[in-house]
PDB file of C-alpha atoms in Angstrom:
ATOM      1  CA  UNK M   1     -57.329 -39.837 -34.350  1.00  0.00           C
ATOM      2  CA  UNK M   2     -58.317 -42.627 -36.330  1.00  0.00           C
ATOM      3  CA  UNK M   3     -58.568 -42.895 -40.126  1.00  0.00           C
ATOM      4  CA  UNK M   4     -60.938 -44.801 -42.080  1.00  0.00           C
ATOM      5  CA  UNK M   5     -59.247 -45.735 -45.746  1.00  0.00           C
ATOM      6  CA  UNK M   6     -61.737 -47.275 -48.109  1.00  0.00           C
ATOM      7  CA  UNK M   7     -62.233 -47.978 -51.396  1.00  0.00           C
ATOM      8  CA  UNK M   8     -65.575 -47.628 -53.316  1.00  0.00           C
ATOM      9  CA  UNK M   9     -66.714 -49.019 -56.785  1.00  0.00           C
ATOM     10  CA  UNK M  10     -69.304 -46.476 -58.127  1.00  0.00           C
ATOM     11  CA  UNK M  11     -70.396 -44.097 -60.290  1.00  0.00           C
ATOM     12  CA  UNK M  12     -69.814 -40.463 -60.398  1.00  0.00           C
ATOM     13  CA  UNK M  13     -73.602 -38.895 -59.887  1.00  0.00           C
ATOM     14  CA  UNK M  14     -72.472 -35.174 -60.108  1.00  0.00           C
ATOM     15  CA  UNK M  15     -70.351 -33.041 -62.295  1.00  0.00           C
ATOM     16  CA  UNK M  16     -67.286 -32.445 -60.451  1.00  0.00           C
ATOM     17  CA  UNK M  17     -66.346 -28.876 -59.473  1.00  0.00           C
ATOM     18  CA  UNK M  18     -63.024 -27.835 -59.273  1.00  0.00           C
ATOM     19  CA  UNK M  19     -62.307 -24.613 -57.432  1.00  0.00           C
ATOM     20  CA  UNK M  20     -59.545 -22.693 -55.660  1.00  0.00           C
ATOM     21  CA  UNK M  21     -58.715 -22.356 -51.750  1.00  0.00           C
ATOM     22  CA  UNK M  22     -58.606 -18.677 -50.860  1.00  0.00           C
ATOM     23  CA  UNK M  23     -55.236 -20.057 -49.797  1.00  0.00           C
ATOM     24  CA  UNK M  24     -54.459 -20.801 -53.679  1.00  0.00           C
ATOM     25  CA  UNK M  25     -55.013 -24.536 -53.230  1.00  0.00           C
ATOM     26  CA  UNK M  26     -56.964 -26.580 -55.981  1.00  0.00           C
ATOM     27  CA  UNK M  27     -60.000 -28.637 -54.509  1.00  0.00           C
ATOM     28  CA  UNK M  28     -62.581 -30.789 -56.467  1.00  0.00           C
ATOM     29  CA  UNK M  29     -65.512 -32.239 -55.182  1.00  0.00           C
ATOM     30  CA  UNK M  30     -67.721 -34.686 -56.830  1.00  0.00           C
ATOM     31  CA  UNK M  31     -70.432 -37.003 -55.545  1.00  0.00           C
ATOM     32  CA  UNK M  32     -70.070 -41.147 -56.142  1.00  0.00           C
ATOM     33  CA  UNK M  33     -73.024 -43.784 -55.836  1.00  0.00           C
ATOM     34  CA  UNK M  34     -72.129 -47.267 -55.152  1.00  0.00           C
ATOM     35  CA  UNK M  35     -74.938 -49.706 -55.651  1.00  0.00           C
ATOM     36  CA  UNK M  36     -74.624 -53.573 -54.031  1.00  0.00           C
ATOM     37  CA  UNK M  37     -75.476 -56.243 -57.101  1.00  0.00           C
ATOM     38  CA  UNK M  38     -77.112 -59.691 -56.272  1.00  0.00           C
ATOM     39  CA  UNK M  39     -78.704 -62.588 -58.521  1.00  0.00           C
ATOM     40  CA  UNK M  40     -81.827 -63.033 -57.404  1.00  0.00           C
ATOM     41  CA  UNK M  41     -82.247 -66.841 -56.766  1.00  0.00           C
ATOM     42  CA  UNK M  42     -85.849 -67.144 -57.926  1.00  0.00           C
ATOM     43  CA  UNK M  43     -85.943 -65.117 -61.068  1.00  0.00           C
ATOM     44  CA  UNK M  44     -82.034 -65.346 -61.757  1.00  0.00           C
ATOM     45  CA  UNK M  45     -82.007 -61.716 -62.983  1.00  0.00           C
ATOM     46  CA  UNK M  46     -79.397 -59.378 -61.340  1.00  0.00           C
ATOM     47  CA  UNK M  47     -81.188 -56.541 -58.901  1.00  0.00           C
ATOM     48  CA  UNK M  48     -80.303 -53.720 -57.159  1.00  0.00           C
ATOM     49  CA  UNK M  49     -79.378 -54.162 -53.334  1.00  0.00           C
ATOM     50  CA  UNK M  50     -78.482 -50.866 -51.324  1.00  0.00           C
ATOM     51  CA  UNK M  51     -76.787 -48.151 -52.022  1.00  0.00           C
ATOM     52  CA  UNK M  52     -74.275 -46.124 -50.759  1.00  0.00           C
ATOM     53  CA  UNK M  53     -74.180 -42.015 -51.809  1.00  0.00           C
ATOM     54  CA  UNK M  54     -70.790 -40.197 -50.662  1.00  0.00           C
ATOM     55  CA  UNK M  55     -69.057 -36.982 -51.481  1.00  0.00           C
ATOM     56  CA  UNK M  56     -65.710 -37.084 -52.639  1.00  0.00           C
ATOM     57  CA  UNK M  57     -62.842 -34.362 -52.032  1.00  0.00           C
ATOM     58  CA  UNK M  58     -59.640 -34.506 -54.383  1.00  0.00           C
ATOM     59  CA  UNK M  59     -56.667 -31.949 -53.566  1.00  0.00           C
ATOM     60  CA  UNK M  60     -53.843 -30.587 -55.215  1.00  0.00           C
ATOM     61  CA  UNK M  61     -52.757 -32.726 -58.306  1.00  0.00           C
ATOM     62  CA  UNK M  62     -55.255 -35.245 -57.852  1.00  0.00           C
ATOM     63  CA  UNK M  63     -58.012 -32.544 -57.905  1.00  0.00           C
ATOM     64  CA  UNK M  64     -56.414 -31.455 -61.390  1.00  0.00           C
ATOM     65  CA  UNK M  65     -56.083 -34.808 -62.862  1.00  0.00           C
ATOM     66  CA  UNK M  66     -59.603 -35.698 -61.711  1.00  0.00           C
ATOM     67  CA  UNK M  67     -60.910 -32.402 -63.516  1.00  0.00           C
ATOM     68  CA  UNK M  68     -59.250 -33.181 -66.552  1.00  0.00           C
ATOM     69  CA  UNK M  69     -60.396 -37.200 -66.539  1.00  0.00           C
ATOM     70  CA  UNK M  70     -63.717 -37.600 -65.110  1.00  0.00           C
ATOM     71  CA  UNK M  71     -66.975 -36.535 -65.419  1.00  0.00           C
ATOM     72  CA  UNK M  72     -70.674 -37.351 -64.638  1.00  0.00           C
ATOM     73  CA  UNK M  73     -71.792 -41.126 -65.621  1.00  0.00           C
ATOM     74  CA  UNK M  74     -68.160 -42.479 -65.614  1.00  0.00           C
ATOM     75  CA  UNK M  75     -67.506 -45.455 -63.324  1.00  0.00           C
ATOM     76  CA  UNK M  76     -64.593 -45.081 -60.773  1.00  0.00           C
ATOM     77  CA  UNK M  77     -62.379 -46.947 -58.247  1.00  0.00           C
ATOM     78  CA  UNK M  78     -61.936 -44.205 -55.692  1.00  0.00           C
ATOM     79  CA  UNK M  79     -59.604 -44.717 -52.406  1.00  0.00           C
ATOM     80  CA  UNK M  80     -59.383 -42.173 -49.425  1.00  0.00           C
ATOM     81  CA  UNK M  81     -59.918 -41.744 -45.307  1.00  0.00           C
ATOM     82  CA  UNK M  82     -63.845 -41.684 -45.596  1.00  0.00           C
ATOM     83  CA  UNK M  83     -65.797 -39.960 -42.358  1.00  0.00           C
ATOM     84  CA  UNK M  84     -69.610 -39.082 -41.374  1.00  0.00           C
ATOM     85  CA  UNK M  85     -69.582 -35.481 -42.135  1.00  0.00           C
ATOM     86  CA  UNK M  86     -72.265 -33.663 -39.647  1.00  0.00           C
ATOM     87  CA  UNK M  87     -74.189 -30.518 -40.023  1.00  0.00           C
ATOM     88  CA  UNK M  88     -76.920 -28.086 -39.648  1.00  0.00           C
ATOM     89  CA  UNK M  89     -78.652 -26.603 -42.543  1.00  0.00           C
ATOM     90  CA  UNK M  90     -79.770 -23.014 -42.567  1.00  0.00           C
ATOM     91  CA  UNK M  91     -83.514 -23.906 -41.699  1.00  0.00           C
ATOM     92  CA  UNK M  92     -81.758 -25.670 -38.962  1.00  0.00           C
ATOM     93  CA  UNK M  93     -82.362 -29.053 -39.760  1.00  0.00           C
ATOM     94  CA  UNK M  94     -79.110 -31.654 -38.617  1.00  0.00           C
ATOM     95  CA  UNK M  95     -78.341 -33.958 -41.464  1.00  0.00           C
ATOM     96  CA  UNK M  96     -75.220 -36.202 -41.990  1.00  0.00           C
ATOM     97  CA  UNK M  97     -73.366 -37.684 -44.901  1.00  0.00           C
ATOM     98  CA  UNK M  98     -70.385 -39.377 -45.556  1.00  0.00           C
ATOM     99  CA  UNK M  99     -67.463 -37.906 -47.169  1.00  0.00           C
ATOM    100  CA  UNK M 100     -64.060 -39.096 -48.698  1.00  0.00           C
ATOM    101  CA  UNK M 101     -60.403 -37.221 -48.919  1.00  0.00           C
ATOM    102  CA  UNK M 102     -59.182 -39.075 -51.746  1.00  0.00           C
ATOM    103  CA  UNK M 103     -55.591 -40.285 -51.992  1.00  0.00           C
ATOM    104  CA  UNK M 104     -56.261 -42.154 -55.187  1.00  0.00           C
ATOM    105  CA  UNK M 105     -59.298 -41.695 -57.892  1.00  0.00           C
ATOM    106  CA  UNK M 106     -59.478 -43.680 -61.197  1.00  0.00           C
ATOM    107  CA  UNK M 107     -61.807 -44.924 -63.643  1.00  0.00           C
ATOM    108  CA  UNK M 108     -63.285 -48.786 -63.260  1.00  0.00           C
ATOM    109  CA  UNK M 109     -61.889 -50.717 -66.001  1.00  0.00           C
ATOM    110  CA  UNK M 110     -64.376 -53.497 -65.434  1.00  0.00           C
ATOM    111  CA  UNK M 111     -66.755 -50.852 -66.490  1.00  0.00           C
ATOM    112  CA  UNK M 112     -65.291 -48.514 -69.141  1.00  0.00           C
ATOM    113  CA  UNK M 113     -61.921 -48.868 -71.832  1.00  0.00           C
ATOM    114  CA  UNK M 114     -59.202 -46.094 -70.861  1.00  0.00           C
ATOM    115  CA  UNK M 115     -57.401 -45.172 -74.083  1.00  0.00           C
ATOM    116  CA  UNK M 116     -53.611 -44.825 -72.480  1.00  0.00           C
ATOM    117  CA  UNK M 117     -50.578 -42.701 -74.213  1.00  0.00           C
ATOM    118  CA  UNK M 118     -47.085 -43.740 -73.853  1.00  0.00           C
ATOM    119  CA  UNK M 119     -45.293 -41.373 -71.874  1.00  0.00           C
ATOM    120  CA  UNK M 120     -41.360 -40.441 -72.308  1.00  0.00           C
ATOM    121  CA  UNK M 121     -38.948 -41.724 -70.022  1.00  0.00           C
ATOM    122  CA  UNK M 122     -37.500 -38.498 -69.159  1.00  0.00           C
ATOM    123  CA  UNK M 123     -40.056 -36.427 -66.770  1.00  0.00           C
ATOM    124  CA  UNK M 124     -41.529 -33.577 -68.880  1.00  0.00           C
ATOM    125  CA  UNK M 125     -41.004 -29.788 -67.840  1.00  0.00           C
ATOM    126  CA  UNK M 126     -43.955 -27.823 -66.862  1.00  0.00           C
ATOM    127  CA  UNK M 127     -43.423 -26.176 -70.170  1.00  0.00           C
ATOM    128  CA  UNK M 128     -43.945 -28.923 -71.990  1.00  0.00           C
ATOM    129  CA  UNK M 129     -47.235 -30.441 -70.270  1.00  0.00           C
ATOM    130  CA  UNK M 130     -50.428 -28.766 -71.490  1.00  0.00           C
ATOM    131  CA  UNK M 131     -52.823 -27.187 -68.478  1.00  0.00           C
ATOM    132  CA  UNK M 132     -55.583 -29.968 -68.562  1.00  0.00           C
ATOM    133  CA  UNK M 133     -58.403 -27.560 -67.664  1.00  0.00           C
ATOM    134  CA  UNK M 134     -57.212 -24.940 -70.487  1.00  0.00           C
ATOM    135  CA  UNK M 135     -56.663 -28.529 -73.053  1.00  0.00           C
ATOM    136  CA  UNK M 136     -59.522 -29.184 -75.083  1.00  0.00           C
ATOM    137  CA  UNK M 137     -61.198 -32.662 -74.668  1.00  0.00           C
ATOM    138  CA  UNK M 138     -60.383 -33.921 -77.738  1.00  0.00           C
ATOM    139  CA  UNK M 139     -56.588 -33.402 -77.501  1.00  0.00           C
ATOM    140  CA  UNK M 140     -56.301 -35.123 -73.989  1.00  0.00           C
ATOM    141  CA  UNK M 141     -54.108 -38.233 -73.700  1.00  0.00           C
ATOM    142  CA  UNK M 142     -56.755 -40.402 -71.647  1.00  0.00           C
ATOM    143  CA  UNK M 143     -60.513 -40.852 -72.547  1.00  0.00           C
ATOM    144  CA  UNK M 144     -62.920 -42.501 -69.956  1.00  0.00           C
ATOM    145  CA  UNK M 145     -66.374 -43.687 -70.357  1.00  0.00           C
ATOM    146  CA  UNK M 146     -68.463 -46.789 -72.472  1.00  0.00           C
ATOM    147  CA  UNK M 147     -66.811 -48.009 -75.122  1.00  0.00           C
ATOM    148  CA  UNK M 148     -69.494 -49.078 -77.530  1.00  0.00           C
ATOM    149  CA  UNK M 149     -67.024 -51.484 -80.051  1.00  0.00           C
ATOM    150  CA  UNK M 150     -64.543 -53.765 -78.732  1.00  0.00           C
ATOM    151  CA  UNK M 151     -61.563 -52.496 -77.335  1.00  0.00           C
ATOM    152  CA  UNK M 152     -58.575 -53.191 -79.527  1.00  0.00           C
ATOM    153  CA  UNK M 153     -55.809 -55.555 -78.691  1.00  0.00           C
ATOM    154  CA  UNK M 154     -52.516 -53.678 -77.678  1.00  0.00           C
ATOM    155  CA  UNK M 155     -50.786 -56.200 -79.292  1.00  0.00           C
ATOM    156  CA  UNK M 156     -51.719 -54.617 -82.971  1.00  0.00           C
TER     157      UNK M 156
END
């Protein structure tokens, strides 16, 4: 079989929901909207072209990382084998969509500031690395979103 890998600059539409597998494996799912940008030549204003609507599936690590990074409204860079994704609804109808396993999920720095932590050198226990989920938002190392004010140099 064939696989797809893509990446897609968009927008996360949905809140993501993180669950577990029956099997004990974590899964998040989230939905992403990419929207095509083009001047238009008579007016010179920037309009909307087409848009592309796709659900995303992290596992594992990624799927806790994601949970503990991301949320509705925040623009993200997301990489994975995308597929058409066919099905019949319980009224019977077929319907498609298209649907990513992601390998790789971050935010879109052309879009938002990430505030980054230094990490130590040494890798950290499991002891020693709070449970993102349980963490409160305010004590996590990485915020994503708008930054309203200018993002400080790193430099200072």
């Amino acid at each position: 079989m064939f696989e797809s890998y893509t990446t897609v600059v968009g927008t996360v539409v949905t809140t993501p929901h993180r669950r577990r597998t029956p099997g004990g494996d974590e899964v998040l799912s989230f939905r992403v909207a990419s929207t095509a940008r083009r001047r238009d030549q008579a007016s010179g204003e920037w309009v909307d072209g087409s848009k592309l609507y796709l659900t995303v599936t992290c596992w594992g690590r990624l799927a806790v990382a994601v949970s503990a990074s991301l949320d509705k409204g925040d623009p993200v860079l997301v990489y994975g084998d995308i597929r058409s994704d066919e099905y019949v609804t319980r009224e019977g109808a077929q319907r498609s969509g298209i649907e990513m396993r992601a390998v790789g999920v971050g935010p879109d720095l052309a879009r938002c500031a990430v505030r980054r932590v230094d990490r130590r050198s040494e890798p950290a226990s499991a002891e020693t690395v709070p449970d993102p989920v349980a963490t409160s938002p305010e004590s996590l190392p990485v915020t994503v979103g708008s930054v309203p004010e200018p993002v400080p140099d790193r430099a200072a």
